[in-house]
Tab-separated table of C-alpha atoms in Angstrom:
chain	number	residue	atom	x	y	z
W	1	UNK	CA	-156.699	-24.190	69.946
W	2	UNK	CA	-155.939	-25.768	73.416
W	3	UNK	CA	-151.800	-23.845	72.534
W	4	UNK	CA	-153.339	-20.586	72.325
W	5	UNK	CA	-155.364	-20.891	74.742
W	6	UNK	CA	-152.371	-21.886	77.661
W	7	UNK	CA	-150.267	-19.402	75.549
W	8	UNK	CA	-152.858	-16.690	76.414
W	9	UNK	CA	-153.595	-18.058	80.111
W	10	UNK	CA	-149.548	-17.984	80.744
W	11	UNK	CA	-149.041	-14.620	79.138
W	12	UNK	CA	-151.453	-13.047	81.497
W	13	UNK	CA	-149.880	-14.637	84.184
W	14	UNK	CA	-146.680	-13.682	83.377
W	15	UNK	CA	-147.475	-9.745	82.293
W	16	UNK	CA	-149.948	-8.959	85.100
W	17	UNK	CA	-148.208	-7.727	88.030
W	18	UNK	CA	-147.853	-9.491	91.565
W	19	UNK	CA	-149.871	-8.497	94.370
W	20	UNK	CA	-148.031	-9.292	97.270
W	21	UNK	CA	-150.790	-8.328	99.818
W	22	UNK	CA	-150.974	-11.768	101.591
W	23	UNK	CA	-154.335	-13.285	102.033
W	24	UNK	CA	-154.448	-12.919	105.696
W	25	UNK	CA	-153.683	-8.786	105.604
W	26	UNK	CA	-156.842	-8.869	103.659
W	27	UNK	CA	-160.108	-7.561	105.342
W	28	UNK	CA	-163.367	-9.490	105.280
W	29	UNK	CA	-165.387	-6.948	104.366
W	30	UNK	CA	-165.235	-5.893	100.858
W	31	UNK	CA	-165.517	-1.785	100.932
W	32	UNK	CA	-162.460	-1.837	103.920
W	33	UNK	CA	-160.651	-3.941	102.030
W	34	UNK	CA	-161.456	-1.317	98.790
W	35	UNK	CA	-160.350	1.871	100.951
W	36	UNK	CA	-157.138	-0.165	102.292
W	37	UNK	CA	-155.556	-0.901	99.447
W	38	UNK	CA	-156.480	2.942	97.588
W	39	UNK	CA	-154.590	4.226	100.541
W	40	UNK	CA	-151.803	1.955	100.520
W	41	UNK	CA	-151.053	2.466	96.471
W	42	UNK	CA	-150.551	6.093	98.240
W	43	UNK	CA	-147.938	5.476	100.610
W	44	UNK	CA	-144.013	5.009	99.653
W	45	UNK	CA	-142.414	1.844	100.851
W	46	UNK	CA	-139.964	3.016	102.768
W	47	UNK	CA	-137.555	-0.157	101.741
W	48	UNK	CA	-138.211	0.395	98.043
W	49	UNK	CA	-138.620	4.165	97.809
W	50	UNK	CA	-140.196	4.656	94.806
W	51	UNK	CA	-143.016	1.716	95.343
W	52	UNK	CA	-146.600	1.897	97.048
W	53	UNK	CA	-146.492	-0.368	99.564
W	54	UNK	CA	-149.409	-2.487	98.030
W	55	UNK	CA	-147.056	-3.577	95.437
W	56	UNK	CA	-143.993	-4.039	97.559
W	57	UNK	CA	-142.892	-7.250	99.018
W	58	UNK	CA	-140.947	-5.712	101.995
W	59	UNK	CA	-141.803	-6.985	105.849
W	60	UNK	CA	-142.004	-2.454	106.153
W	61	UNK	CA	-144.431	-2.463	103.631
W	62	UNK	CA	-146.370	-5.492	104.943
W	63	UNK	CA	-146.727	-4.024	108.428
W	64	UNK	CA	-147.470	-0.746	106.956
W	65	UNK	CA	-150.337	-2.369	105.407
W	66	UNK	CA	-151.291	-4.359	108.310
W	67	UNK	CA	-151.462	-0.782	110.448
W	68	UNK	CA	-153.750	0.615	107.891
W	69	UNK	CA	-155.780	-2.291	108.172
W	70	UNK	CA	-155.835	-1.648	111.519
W	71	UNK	CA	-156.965	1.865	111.786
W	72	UNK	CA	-159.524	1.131	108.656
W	73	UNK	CA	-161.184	-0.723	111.337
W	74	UNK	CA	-160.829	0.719	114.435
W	75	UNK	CA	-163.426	3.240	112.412
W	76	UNK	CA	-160.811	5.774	111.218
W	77	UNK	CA	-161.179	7.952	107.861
W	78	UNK	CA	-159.170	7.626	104.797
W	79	UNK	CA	-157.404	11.066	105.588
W	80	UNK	CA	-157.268	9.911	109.772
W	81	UNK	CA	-155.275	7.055	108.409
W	82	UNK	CA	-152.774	9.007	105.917
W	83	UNK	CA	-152.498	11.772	108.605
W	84	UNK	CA	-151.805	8.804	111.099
W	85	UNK	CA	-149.279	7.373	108.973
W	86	UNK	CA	-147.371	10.769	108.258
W	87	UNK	CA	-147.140	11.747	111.837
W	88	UNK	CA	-145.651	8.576	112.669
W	89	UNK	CA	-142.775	8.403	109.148
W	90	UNK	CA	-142.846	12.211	108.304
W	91	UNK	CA	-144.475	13.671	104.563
W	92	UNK	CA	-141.401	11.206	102.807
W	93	UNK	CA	-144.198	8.228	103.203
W	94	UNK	CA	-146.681	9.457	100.836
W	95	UNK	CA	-145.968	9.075	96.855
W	96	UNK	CA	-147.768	12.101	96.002
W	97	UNK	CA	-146.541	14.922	99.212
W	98	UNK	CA	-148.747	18.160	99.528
W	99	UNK	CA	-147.049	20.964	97.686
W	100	UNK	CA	-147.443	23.407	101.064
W	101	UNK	CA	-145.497	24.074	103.745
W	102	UNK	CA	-141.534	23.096	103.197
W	103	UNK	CA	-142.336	20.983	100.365
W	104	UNK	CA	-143.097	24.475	98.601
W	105	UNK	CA	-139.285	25.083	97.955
W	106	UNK	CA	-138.929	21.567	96.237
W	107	UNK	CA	-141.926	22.054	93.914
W	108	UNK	CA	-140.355	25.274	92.796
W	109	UNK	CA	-137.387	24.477	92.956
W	110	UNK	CA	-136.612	22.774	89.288
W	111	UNK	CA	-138.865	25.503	87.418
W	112	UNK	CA	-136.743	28.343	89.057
W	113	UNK	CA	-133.566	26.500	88.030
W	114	UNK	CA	-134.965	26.557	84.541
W	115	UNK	CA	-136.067	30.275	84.405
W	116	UNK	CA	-132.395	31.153	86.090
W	117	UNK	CA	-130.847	28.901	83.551
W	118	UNK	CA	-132.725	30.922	80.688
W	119	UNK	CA	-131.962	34.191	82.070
W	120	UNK	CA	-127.819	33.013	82.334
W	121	UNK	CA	-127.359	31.996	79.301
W	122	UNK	CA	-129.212	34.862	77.914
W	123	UNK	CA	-126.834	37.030	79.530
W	124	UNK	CA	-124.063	35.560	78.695
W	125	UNK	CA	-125.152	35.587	74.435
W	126	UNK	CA	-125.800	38.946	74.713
W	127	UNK	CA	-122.692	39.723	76.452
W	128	UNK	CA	-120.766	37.580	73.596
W	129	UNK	CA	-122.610	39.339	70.787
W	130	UNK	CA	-121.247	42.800	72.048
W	131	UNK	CA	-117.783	41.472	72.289
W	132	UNK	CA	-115.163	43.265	70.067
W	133	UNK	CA	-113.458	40.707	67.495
W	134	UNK	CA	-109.787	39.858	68.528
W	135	UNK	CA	-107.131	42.203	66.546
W	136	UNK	CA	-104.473	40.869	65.139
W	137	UNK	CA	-100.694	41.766	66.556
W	138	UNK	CA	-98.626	45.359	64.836
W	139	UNK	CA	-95.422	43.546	63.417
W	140	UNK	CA	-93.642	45.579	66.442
W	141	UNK	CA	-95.825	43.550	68.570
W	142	UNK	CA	-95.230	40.555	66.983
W	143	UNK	CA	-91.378	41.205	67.106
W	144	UNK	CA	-91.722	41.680	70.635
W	145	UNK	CA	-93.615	38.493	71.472
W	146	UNK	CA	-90.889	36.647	70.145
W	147	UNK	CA	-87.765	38.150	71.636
W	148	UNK	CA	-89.452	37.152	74.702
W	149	UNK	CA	-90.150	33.763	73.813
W	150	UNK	CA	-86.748	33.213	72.662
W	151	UNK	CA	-87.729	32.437	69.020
């Protein structure tokens, strides 16, 4: 009984994932602390790219946290603190970027590629299906072809 039970205890310790917000970025008071970290699992570590900066271990993502810490309680909102945060590193920071503005061409982007795909290849079937079959060569033709290949 006491195996399973450190088999169990290590498992979970092994499969949940690291947190690497350090104990002192944390804020004392509980609903902060709630906001911080929702707003950090929506900015991009700019080190790791393709990680929130609550889950990345960088000293960028660490500061980044500590600055929304920061604002959180200077008394800014949740969207003073993204907006903050995106005027200072540009739309790249956040996971999730607003599909306005210049960001418009890369959301459509892939499903125009895919329509103008369709539409290509399309075009090019039909074209095939119209094509005459190749004719074979008149013997005179044939005659011809090899005199000048010197057959």
């Amino acid at each position: 009984m006491i195996r399973w039970t450190l088999a169990v205890l290590l498992l979970g310790l092994v499969a949940s994932p690291a947190i690497p917000v350090e104990p002192d970025e944390m804020l004392e008071d509980v609903e902060l602390e709630a906001r911080a970290q929702e707003i950090s699992r929506q900015l991009r570590c700019l080190v790791c790219r393709n990680e929130s900066i609550d889950s990345s271990n960088a000293d960028l993502a660490a500061d980044l946290r500590k600055l929304v810490r920061e604002r959180l309680t200077a008394g800014d909102s949740d969207q003073q603190v993204l907006d903050y945060v995106v005027d200072r590193f540009g739309e790249y920071v956040l996971l999730k970027p607003g599909k306005g503005g210049s960001n418009l061409i890369l959301w459509l982007a892939g499903p125009a590629a895919l329509v103008g795909g369709g539409v290509l290849a399309a075009v090019i079937v039909r074209r095939n299906r119209r094509m005459k079959p190749l004719q074979s060569l008149s013997e005179q033709e044939m005659d011809r072809l090899r005199q000048l290949t010197g057959e």
